Coordinates of C-alpha atoms and ligand atoms in Angstrom, one line a residue:
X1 CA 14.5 20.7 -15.7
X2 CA 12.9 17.5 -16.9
X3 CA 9.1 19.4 -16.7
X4 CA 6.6 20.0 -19.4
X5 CA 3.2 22.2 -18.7
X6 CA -0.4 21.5 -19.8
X7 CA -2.2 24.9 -21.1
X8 CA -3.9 26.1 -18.1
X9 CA -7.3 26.3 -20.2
X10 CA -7.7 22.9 -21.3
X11 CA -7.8 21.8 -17.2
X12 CA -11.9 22.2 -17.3
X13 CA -11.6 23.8 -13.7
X14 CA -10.8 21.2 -11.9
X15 CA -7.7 22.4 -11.0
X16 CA -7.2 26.5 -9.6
X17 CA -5.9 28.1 -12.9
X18 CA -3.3 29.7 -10.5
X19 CA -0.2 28.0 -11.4
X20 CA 1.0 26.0 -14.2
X21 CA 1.1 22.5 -13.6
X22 CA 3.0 19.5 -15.1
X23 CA 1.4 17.4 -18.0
X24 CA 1.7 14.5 -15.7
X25 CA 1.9 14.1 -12.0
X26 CA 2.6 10.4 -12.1
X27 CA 5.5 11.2 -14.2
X28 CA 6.8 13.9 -11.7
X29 CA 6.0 11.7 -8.6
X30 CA 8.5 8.8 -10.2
X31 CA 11.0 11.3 -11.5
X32 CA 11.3 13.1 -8.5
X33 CA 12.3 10.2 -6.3
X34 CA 14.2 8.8 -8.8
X35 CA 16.1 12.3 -8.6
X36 CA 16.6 11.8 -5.1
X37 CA 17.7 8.2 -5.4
X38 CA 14.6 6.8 -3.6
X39 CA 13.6 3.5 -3.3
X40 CA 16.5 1.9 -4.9
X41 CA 17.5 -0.8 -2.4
X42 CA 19.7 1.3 -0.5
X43 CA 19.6 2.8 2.9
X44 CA 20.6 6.5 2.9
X45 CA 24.1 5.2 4.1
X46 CA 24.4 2.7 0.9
X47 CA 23.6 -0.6 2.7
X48 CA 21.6 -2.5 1.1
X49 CA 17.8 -3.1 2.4
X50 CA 14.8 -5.1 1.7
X51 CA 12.3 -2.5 1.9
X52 CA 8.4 -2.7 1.1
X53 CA 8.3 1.0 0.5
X54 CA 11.0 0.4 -2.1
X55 CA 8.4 -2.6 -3.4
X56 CA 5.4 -0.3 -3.7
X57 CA 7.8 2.4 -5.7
X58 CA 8.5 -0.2 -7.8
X59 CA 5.0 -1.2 -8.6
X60 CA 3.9 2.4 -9.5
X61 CA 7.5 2.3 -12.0
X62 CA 6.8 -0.3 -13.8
X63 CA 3.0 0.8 -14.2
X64 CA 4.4 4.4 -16.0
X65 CA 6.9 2.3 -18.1
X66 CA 4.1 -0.2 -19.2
X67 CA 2.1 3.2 -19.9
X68 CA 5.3 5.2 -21.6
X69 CA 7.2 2.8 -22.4
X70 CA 10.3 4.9 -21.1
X71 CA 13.0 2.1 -20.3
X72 CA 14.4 4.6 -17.6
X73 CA 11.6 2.8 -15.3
X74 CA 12.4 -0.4 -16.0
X75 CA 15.9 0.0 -15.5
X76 CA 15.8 1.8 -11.8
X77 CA 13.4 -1.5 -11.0
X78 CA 16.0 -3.8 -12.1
X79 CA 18.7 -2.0 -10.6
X80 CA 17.3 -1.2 -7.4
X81 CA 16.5 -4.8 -7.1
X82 CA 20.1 -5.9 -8.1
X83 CA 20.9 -4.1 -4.9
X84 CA 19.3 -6.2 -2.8
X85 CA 19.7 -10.3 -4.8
X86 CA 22.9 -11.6 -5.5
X87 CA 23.8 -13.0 -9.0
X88 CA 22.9 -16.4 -7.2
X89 CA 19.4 -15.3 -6.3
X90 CA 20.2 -15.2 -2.3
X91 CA 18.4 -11.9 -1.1
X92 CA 20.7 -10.2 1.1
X93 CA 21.0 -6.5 3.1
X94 CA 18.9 -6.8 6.2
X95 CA 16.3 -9.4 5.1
X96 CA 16.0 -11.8 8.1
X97 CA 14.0 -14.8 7.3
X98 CA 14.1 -16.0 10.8
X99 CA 11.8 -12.6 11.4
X100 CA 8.8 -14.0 9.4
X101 CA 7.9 -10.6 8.9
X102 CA 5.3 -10.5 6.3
X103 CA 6.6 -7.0 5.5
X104 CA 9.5 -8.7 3.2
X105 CA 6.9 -9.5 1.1
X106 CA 6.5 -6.1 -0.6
X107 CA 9.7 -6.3 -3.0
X108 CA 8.5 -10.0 -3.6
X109 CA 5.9 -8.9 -6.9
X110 CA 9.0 -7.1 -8.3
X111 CA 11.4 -10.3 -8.2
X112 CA 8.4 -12.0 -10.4
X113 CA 7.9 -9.0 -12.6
X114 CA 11.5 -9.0 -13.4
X115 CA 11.9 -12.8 -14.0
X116 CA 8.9 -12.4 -16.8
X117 CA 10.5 -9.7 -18.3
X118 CA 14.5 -10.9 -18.6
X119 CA 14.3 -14.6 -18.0
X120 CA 17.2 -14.5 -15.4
X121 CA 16.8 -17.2 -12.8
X122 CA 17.9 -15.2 -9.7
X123 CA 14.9 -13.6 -9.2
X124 CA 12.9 -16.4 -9.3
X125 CA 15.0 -18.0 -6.7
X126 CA 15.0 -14.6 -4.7
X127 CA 11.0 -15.0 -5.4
X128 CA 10.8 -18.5 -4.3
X129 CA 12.7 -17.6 -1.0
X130 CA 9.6 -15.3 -0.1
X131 CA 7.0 -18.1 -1.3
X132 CA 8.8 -20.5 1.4
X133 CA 8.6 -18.1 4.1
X134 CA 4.8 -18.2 3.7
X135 CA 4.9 -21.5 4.0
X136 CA 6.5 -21.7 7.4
X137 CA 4.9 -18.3 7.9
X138 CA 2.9 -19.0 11.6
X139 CA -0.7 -18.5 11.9
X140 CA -3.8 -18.1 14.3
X141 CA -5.7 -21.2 15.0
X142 CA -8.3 -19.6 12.7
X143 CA -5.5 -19.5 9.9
X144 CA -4.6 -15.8 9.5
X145 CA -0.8 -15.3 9.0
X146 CA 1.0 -13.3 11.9
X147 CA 2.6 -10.1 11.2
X148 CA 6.0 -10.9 12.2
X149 CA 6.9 -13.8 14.4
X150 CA 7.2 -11.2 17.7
X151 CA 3.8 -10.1 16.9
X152 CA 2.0 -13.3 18.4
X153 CA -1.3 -14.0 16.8
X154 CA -1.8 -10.7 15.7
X155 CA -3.2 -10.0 12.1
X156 CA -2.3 -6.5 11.0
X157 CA -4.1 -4.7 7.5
X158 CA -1.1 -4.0 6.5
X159 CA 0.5 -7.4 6.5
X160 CA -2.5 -8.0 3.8
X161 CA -0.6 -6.4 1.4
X162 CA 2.6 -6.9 1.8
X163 CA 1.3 -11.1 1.7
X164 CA -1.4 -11.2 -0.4
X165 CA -0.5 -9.0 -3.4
X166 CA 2.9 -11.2 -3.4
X167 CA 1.1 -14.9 -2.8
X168 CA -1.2 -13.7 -5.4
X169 CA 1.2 -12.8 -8.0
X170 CA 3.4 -15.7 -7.2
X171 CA 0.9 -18.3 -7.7
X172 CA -0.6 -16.7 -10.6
X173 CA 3.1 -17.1 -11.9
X174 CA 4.5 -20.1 -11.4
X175 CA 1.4 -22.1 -9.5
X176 CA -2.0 -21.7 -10.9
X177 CA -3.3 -24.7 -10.2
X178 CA -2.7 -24.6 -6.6
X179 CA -6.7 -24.8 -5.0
X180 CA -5.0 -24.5 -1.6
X181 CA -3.0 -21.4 -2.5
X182 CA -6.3 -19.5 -3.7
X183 CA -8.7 -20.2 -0.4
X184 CA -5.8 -19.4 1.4
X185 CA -5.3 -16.1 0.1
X186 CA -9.3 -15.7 0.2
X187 CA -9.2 -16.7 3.9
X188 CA -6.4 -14.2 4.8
X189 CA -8.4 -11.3 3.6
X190 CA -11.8 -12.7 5.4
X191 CA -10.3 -13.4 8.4
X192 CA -8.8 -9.5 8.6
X193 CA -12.4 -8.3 7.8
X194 CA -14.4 -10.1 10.4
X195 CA -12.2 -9.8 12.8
X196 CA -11.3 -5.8 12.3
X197 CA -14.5 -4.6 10.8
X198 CA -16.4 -2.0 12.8
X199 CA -20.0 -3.1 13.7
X200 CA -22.7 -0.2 14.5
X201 CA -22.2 -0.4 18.3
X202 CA -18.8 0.7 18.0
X203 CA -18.3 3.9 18.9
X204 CA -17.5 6.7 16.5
X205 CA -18.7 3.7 13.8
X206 CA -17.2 3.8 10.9
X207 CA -17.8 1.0 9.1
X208 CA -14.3 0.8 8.4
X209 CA -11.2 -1.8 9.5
X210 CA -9.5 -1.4 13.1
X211 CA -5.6 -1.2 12.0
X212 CA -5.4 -5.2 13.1
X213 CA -6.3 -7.9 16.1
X214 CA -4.9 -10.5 18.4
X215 CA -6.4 -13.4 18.3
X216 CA -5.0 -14.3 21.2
X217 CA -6.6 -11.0 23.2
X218 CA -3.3 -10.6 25.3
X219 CA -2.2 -6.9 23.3
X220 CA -2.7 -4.6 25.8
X221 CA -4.6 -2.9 22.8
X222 CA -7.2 -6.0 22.1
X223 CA -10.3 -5.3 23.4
X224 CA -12.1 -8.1 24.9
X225 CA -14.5 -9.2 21.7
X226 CA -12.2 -9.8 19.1
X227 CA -9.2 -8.5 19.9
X228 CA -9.3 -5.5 17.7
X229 CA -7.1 -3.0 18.2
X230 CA -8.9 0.8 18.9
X231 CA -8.6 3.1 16.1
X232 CA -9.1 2.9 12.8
X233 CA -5.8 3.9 11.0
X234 CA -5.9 5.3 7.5
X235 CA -2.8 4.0 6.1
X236 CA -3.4 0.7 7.4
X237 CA -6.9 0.6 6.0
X238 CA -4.8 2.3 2.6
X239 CA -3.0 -0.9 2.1
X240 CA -5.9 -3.5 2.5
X241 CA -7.8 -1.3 0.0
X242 CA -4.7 -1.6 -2.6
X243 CA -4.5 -5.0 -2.0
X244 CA -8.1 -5.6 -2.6
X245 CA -7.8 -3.9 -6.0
X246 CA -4.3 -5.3 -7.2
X247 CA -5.5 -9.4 -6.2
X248 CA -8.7 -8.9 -8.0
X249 CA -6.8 -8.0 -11.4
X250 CA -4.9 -10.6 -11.0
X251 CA -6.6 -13.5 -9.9
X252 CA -7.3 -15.5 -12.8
X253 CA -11.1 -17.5 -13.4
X254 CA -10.1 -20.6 -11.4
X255 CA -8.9 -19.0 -8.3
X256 CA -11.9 -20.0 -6.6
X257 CA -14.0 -17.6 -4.2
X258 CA -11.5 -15.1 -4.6
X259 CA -12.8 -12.6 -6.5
X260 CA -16.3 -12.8 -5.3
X261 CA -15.2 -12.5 -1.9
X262 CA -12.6 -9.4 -2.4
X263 CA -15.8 -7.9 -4.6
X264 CA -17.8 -8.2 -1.5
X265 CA -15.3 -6.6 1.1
X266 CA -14.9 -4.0 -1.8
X267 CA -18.5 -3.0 -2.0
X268 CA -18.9 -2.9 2.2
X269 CA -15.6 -0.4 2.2
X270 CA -16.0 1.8 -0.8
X271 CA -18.4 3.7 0.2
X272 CA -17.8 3.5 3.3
X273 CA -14.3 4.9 2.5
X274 CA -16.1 7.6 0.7
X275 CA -17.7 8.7 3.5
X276 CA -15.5 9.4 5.8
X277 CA -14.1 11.7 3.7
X278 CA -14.2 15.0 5.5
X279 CA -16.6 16.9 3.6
X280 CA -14.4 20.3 3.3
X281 CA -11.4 19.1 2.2
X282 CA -12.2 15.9 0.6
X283 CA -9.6 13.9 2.3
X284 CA -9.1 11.5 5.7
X285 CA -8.2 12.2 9.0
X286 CA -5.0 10.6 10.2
X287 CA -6.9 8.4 13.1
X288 CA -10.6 8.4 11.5
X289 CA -12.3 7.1 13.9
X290 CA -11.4 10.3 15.6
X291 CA -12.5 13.6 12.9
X292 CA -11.6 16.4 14.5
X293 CA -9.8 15.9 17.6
X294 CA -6.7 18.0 18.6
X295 CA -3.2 17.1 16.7
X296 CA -5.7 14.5 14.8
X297 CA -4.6 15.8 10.7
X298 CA -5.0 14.7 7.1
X299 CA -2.9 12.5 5.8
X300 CA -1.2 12.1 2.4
X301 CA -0.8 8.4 2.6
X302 CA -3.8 6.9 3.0
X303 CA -5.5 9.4 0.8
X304 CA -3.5 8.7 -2.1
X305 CA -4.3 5.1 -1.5
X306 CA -7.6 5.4 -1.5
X307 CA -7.9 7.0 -4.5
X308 CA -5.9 4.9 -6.5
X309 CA -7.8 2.2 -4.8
X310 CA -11.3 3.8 -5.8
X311 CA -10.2 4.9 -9.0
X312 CA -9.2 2.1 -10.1
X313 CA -12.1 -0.4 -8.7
X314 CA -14.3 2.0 -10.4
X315 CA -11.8 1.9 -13.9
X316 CA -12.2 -2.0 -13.7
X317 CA -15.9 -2.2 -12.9
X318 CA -15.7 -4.1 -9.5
X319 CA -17.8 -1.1 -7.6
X320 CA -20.6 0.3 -10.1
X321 CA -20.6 4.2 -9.5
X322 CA -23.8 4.8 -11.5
X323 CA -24.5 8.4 -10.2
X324 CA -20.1 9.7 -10.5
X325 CA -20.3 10.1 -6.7
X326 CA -16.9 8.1 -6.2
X327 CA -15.1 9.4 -8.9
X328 CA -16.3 13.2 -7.9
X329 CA -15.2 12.2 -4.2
X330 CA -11.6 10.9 -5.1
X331 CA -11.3 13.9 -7.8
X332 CA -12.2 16.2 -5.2
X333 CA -9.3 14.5 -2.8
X334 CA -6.8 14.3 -5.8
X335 CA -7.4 18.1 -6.4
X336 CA -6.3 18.6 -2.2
X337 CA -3.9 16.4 -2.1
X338 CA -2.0 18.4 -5.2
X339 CA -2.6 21.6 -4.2
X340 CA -1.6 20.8 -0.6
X341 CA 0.8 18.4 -0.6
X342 CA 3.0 19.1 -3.5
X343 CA 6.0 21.2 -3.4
X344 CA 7.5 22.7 -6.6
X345 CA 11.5 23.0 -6.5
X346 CA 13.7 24.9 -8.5
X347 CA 15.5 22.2 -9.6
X348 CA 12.4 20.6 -11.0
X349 CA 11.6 18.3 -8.5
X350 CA 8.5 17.7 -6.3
X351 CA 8.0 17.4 -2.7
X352 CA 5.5 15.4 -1.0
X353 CA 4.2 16.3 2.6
X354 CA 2.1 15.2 5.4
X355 CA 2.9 11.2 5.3
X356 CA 3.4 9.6 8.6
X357 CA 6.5 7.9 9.1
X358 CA 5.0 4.7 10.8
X359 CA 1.8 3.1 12.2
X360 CA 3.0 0.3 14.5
X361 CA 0.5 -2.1 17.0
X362 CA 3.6 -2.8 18.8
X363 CA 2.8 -0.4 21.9
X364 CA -0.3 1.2 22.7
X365 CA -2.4 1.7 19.6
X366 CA -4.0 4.5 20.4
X367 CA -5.1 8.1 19.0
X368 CA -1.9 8.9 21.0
X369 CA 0.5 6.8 19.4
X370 CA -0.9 7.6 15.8
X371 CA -0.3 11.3 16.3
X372 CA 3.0 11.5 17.9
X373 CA 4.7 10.1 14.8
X374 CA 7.3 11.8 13.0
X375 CA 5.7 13.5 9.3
X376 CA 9.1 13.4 7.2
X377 CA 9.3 15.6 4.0
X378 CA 9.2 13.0 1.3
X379 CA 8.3 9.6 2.6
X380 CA 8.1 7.2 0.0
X381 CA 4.7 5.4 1.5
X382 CA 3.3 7.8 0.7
X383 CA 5.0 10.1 -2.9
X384 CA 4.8 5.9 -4.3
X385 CA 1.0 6.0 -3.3
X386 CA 0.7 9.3 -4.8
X387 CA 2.3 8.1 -8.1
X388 CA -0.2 5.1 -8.0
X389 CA -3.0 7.7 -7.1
X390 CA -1.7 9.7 -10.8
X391 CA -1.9 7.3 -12.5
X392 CA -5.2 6.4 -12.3
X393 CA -6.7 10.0 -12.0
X394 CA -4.7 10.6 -15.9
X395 CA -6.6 7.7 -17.3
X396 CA -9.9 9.2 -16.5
Ligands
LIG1 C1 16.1 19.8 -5.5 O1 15.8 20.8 -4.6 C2 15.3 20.4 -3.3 C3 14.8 21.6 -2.5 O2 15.8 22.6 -2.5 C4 16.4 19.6 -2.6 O3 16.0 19.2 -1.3 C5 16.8 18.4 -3.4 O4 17.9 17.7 -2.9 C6 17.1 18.8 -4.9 N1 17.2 17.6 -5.6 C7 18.1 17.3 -6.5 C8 18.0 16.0 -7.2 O5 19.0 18.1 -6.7
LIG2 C1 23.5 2.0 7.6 O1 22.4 2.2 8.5 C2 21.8 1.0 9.0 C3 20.6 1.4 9.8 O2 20.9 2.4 10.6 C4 22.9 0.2 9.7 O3 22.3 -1.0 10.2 C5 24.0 -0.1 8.8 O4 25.1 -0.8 9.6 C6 24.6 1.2 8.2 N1 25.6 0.8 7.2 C7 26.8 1.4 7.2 C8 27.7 1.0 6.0 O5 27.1 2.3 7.9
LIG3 C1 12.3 8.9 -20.0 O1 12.1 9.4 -18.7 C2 13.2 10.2 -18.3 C3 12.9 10.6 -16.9 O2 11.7 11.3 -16.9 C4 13.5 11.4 -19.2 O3 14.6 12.1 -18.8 C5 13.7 10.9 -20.6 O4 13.7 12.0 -21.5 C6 12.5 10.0 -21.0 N1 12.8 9.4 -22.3 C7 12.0 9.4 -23.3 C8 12.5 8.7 -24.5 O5 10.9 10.0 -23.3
LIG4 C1 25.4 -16.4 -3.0 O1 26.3 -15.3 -3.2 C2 26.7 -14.6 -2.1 C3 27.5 -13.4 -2.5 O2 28.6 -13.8 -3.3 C4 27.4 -15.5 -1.1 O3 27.8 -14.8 0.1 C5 26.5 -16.7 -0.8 O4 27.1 -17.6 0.1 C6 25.9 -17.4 -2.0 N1 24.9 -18.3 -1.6 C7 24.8 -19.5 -2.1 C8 23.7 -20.4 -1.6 O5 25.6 -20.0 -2.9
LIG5 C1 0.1 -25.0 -2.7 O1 -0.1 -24.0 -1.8 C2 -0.1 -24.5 -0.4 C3 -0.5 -23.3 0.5 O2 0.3 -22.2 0.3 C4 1.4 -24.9 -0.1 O3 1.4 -25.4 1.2 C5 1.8 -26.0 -1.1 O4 3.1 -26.3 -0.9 C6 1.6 -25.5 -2.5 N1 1.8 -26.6 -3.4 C7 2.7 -26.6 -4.4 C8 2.8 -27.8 -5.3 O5 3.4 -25.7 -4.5
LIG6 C1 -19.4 -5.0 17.8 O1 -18.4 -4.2 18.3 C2 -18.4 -4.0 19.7 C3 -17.2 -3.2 20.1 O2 -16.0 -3.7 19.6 C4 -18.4 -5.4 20.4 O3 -18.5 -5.2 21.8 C5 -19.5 -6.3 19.9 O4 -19.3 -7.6 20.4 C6 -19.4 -6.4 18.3 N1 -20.5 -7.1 17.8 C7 -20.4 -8.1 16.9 C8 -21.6 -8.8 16.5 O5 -19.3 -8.4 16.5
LIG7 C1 -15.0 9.7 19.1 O1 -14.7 10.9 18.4 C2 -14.5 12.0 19.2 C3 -14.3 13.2 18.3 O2 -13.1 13.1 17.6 C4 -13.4 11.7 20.2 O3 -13.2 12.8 21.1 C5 -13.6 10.5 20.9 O4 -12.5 10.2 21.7 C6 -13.9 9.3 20.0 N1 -14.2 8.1 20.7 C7 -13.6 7.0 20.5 C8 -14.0 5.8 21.4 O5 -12.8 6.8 19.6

């Protein structure tokens, strides 16, 4: 339909000369969900929803149009966020304020992105709504933000970007001077690593993040040091790594320790990241902390987040990779993820497999839970991650 092919020849083998493939798989990601009316604001039934998978969409869209140029983007932003703000700015559909889920925050960087680019004051207002919720947001003793008001005390990755990426954005907006705002958003990143990091006791050590913590210890998933929970998750661990990346291009020179301290969580993960990688394949097991095990898989998500995350820490020089080992590894995973994961249609789409539908702490949080969920066809976690993932393996 909409499709284009690269000569097969001019690939330099990195791909299997097999089939023919489109010039652009960050174009075909965008188009393809666009196609199916994804992550427009709507529920499948046409009510209206505040949706952080719709957010991340949105983020890789307006990337491609600032890369094309192609207004089509723009407009499937703007009107996929007219879906859920009213004329006057109130954001409505199922957005509960009284939930303090920091989850709402993942349209949040849109309502800003659209109020630079048209002026109009109702998404600033919808924007400022978000900002105030972080303000009543509640918090740990220590300071970390909880994930939703039922999760008591309880930190989740996660929640890092959905917060951070839109406190960030927001304050580099409309509140730069803010000193508080920036060691706050510092502090919410440290807090998650100390308290989630694996340390070499651990077993099955990864040196990665534990999907999130209680504080309070009283999860029936917190174990009794510091109330980590007791696997590591790869999507969770997907979202901290974007947010990483995403803050640190946009914190500006006098936000503080920000960026040094994101560089230094960045350099402890990235290769860390990297090696976890299973060395057939390339990519990440579902549960990593468990390689291997029966019903454990790889999954699309996380993958595609890490190497958009990689890719692009590498790109903007805040992890040196002197000897090409991290771009090799995240090539190598790209190369997986397209020949295993993507779906030609006849009608010129793509499909996108192997994303898990969810990743909760709210029961059990363990290798059980993670591999029970459901793996719909198509989930937009993860075919947005893999457009943010294209996008950064084209520029190289
Ligand atoms: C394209 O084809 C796929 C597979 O048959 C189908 O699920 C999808 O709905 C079609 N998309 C459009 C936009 O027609
Ligand atoms: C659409 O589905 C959501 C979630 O299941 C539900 O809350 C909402 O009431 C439904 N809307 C309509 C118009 O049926
Ligand atoms: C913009 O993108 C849409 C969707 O891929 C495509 O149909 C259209 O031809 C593009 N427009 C231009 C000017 O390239
Ligand atoms: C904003 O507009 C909506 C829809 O028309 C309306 O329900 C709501 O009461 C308005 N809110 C304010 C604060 O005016
Ligand atoms: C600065 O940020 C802090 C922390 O988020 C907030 O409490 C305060 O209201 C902000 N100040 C202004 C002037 O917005
Ligand atoms: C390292 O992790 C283990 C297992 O969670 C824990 O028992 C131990 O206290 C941790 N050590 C430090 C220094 O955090
Ligand atoms: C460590 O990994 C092995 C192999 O996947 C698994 O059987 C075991 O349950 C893991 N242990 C923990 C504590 O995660």
């Amino acid at each position: 339909m909409f499709l284009t092919f690269a000569p097969l020849v001019s690939l330099l083998g990195l791909f299997p000369v097999c089939d023919a493939r489109p010039a652009s798989y960050a174009v075909w990601a965008a188009d393809s969900g666009i196609a199916r009316g994804q992550g427009n604001g709507l529920l499948a039934n046409g009510s209206a929803t505040v949706s952080y998978e719709h957010g991340e969409f949105q983020w890789g869209l307006r990337l491609l149009y600032e890369l094309t140029g192609n207004k089509t983007y723009f407009d499937y932003i703007q009107a996929g966020v007219d879906n859920i703000v009213f004329p006057n700015g109130t954001i409505h559909g199922d957005y509960e304020w009284v939930e303090q889920w920091t989850d709402s925050g993942g349209t949040g960087p849109t309502f800003i992105y659209l109020f630079e680019q048209t002026g109009q004051a109702k998404y600033k207002t919808a924007a400022d709504t978000f900002r105030r919720q972080l303000n009543g947001q509640p918090r740990t003793a220590q300071g970390q933000f909880w994930h939703k008001l039922m999760y008591f005390n309880q930190g989740w990755l996660d929640g890092i970007y959905m917060g951070e990426v839109f406190y960030t954005a927001y304050t580099n907006a409309f509140d730069a001077d803010n000193a508080t705002a920036w060691a706050d958003i510092t502090s919410q990143f440290k807090l998650m690593f100390d308290n989630t990091l694996q340390n070499a006791t651990a077993p099955n050590n990864t040196g990665l993040m534990y999907h999130g913590y209680d504080f309070s210890h009283t999860a029936v998933w917190a174990s009794p040091d510091r109330g980590h929970s007791p696997e590591v998750w790869d999507r969770a661990l997907g979202w901290y790594a974007m947010a990483l990346v995403d803050v640190l291009e946009m914190a500006p020179p006098n936000s503080g320790a920000l960026k040094p301290t994101l560089l230094n969580i960045l350099n402890v993960l990235a290769p860390k990241i990297q090696d976890a990688a299973d060395p057939t394949s390339g990519v990440w097991w579902l549960v990593i902390t468990e390689p291997g095990r029966t019903r454990n898989y790889f999954e699309s998500s996380g993958a595609a987040m890490y190497i958009y995350s990689l890719l692009k820490a590498v790109r903007l020089g805040y992890v040196e990779d002197t000897d090409g080992s991290i771009v090799a590894a995240m090539k190598k995973a790209y190369n997986y993820a397209v020949q295993n994961w993507v779906v030609p249609n006849s009608n010129g789409t793509m499909d996108w497999k192997n994303t898990v539908h969810v990743g909760s702490l709210d029961t059990t949080g363990d290798f059980n839970y993670y591999v029970s969920q459901s793996v719909p066809l198509n989930d937009l976690k993860g075919l947005a991650a893999f457009l943010l993932a294209s996008l950064e393996f084209e520029k190289l």
